[in-house]
Tab-separated table of C-alpha atoms in Angstrom:
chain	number	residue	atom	x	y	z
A	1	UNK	CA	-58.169	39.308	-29.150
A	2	UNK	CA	-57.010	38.216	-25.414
A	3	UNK	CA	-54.663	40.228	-23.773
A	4	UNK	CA	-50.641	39.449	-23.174
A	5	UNK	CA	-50.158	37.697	-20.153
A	6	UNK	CA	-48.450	40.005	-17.333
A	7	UNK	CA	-46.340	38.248	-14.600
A	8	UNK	CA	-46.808	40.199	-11.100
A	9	UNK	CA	-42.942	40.516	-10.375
A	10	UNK	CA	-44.128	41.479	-6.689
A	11	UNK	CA	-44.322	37.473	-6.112
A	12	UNK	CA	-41.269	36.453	-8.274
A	13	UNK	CA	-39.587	33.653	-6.883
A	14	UNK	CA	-35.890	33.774	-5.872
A	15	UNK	CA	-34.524	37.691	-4.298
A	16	UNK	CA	-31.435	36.890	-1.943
A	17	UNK	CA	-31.804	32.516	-2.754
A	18	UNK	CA	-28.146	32.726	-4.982
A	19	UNK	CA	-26.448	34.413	-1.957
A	20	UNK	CA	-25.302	31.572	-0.532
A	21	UNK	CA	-24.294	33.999	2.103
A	22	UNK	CA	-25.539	35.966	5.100
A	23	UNK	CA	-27.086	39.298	4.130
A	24	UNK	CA	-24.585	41.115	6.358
A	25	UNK	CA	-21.572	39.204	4.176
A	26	UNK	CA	-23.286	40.212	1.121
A	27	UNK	CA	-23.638	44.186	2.212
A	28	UNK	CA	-19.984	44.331	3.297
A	29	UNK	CA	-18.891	42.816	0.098
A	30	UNK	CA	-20.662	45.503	-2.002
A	31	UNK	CA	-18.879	48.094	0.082
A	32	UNK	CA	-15.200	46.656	-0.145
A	33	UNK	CA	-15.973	45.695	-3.724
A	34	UNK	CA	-17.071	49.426	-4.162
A	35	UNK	CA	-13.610	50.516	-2.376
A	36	UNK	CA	-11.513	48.255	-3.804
A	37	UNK	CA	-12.242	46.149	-6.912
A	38	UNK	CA	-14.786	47.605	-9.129
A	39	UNK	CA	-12.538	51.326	-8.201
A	40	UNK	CA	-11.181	53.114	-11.287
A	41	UNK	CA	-8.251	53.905	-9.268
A	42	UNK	CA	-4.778	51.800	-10.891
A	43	UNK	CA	-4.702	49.887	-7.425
A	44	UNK	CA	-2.059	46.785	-7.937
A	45	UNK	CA	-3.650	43.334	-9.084
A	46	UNK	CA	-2.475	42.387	-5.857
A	47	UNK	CA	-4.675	44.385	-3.430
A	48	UNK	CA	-8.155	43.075	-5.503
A	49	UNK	CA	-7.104	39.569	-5.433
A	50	UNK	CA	-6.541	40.210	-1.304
A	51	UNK	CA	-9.719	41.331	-1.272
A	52	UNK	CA	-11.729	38.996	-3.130
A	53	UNK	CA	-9.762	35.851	-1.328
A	54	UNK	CA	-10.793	37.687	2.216
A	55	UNK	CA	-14.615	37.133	0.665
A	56	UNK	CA	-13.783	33.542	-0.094
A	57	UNK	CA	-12.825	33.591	-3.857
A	58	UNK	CA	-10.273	31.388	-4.718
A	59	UNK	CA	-7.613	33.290	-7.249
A	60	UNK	CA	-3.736	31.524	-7.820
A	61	UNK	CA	-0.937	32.827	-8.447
A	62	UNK	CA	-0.093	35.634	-10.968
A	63	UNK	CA	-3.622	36.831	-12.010
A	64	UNK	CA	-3.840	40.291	-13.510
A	65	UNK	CA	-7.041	42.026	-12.486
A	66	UNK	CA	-7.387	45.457	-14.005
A	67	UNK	CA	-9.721	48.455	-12.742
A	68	UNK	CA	-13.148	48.742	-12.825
A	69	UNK	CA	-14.250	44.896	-12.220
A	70	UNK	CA	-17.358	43.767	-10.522
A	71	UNK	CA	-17.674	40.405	-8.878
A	72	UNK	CA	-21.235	39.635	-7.650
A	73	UNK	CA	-20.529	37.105	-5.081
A	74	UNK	CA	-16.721	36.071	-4.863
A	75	UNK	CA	-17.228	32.912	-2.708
A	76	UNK	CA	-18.779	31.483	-5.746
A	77	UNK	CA	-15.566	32.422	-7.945
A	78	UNK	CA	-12.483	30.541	-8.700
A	79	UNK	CA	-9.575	31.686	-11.216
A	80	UNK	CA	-6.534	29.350	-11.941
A	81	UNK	CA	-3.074	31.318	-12.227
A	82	UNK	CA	-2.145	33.372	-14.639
A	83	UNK	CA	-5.092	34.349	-15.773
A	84	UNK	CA	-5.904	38.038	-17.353
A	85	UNK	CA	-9.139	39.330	-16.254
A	86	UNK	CA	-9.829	42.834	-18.428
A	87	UNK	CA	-11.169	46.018	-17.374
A	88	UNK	CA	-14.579	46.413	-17.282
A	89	UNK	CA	-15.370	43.049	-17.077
A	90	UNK	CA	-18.453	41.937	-14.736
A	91	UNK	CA	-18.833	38.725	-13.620
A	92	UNK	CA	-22.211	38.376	-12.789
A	93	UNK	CA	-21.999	35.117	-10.584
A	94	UNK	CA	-25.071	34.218	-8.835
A	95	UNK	CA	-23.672	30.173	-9.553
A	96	UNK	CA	-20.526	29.322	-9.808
A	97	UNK	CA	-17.706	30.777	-12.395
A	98	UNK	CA	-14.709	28.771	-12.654
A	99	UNK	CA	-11.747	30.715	-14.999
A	100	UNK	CA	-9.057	28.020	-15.784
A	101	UNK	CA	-5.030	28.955	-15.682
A	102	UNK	CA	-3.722	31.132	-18.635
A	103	UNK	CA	-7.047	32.104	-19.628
A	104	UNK	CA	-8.014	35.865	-20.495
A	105	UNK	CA	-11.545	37.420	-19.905
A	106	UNK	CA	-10.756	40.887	-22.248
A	107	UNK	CA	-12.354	44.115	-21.297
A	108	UNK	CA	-16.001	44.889	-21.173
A	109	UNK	CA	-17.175	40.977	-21.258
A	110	UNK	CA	-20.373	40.269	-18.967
A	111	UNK	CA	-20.200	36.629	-17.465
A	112	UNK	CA	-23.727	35.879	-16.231
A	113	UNK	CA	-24.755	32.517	-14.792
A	114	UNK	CA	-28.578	34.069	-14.034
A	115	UNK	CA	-31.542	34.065	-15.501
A	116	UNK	CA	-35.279	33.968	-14.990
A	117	UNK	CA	-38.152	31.652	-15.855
A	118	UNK	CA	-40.022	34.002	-18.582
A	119	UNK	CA	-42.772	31.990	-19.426
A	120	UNK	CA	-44.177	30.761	-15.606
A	121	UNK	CA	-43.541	33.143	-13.084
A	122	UNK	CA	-39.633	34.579	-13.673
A	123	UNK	CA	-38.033	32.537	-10.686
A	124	UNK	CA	-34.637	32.358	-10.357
A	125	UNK	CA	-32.650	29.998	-12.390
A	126	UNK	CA	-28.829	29.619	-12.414
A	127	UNK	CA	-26.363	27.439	-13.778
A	128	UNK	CA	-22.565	27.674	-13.540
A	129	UNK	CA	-19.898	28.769	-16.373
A	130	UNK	CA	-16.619	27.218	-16.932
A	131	UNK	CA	-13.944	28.815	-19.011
A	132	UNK	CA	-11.345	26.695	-19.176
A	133	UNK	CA	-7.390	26.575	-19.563
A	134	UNK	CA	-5.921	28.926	-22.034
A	135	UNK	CA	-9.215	30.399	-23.503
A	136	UNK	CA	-9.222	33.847	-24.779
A	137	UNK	CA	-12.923	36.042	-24.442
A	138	UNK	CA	-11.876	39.244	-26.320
A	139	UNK	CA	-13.779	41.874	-25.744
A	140	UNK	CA	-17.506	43.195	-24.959
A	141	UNK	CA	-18.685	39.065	-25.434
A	142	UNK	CA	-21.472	37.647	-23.681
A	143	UNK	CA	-21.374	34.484	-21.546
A	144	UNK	CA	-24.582	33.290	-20.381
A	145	UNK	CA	-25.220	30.252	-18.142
A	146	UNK	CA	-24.287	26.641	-18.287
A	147	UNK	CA	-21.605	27.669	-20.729
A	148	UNK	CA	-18.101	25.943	-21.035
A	149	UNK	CA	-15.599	27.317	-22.942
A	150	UNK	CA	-12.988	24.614	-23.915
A	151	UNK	CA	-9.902	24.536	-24.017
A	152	UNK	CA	-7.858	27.283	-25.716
A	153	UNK	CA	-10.699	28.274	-27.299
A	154	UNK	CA	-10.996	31.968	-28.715
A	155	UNK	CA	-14.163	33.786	-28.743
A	156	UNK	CA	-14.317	36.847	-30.966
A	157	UNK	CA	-15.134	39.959	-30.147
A	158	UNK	CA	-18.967	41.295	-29.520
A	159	UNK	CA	-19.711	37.640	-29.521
A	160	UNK	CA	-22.915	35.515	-27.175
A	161	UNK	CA	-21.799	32.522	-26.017
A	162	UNK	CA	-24.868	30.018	-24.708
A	163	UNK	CA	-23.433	26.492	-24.806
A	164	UNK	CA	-20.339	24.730	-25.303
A	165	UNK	CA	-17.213	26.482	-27.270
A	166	UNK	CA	-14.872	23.251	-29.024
A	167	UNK	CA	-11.171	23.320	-27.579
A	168	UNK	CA	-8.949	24.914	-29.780
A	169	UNK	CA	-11.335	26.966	-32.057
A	170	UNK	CA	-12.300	30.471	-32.554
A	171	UNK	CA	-15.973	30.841	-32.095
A	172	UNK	CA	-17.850	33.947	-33.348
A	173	UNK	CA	-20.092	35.845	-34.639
A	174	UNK	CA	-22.191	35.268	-37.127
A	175	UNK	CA	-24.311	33.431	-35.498
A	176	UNK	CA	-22.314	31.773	-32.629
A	177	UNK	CA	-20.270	29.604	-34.636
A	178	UNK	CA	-17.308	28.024	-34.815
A	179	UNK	CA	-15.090	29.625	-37.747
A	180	UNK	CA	-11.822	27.771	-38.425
A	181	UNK	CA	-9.081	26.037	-35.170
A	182	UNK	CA	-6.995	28.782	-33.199
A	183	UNK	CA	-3.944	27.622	-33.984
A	184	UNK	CA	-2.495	25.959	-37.195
């Protein structure tokens, strides 16, 4: 019997290539994200969306961002107004993450637009999410890469969400399906 194939992670392909951003940029974001955003401290809404527009995300008007959140690289993040982002929440974005107006990202969710290439040599490969208008992610989901989330759309709680989520439906676990239209 051959032995498992063992990828020398010394030689991966892709440390710093999602920055899209000088390393000094990068180290003074972790510091004032550190300080200011990912803080347990009841800071207002206001002072985290002043600091992640300083770092180049763009956030409108009205957007509720509780304690504890963690925003990998906020020039790659844009939120529409209104929104509710929950504490907890980590938005993972080494691609872009686009969160529509009126939409809610509920506490403990993990938005992650990264992955790796498992079976050749675990390079770097990302691809944007896009959570659209009036969606709801309850709480402790998943949301991998290259995922939209339509319109409206609810996505239970504890659910993994790797594709495309219909407009208007509540999508869930078992199985990452869609269970029945949000609204009557």
């Amino acid at each position: 019997m051959s032995q498992p194939t063992v990828i020398d992670l010394s030689v991966a392909p892709g440390a710093g290539e999602s920055w899209d951003a000088p390393a000094w940029k990068v180290y003074v974001w972790g510091l004032a994200e550190l300080l200011f955003v990912s803080s347990s401290w009841q800071v207002s809404s206001r002072l985290r969306r002043a600091v992640l527009v300083a770092f180049g995300a763009r956030i409108g008007q009205g957007v509720i961002l509780r304690p504890r959140l963690r925003v990998r690289f906020p020039w790659k993040l844009t939120i529409g107004d209104r929104s509710w982002i929950g504490e907890d929440v980590w938005l993972h974005n080494q691609d872009q993450v686009r969160i529509g107006s009126d939409a809610v990202v509920s506490q403990g969710t993990f938005v992650t637009t990264g992955s790796h290439a498992h079976r050749r040599d675990m390079a770097l490969i990302t691809k944007p999410v896009v959570i659209e208008d009036g969606a709801w992610v309850t709480a402790r989901c998943i949301v991998l890469g290259g995922s939209r989330i339509g319109v409206s759309a609810l996505v239970t709680p504890g659910t993994v969400v790797s594709g495309d989520v219909p407009a208007a439906m509540v999508f869930g676990t078992p199985e990452g399906a869609v269970l029945r239209p949000r609204f009557p």
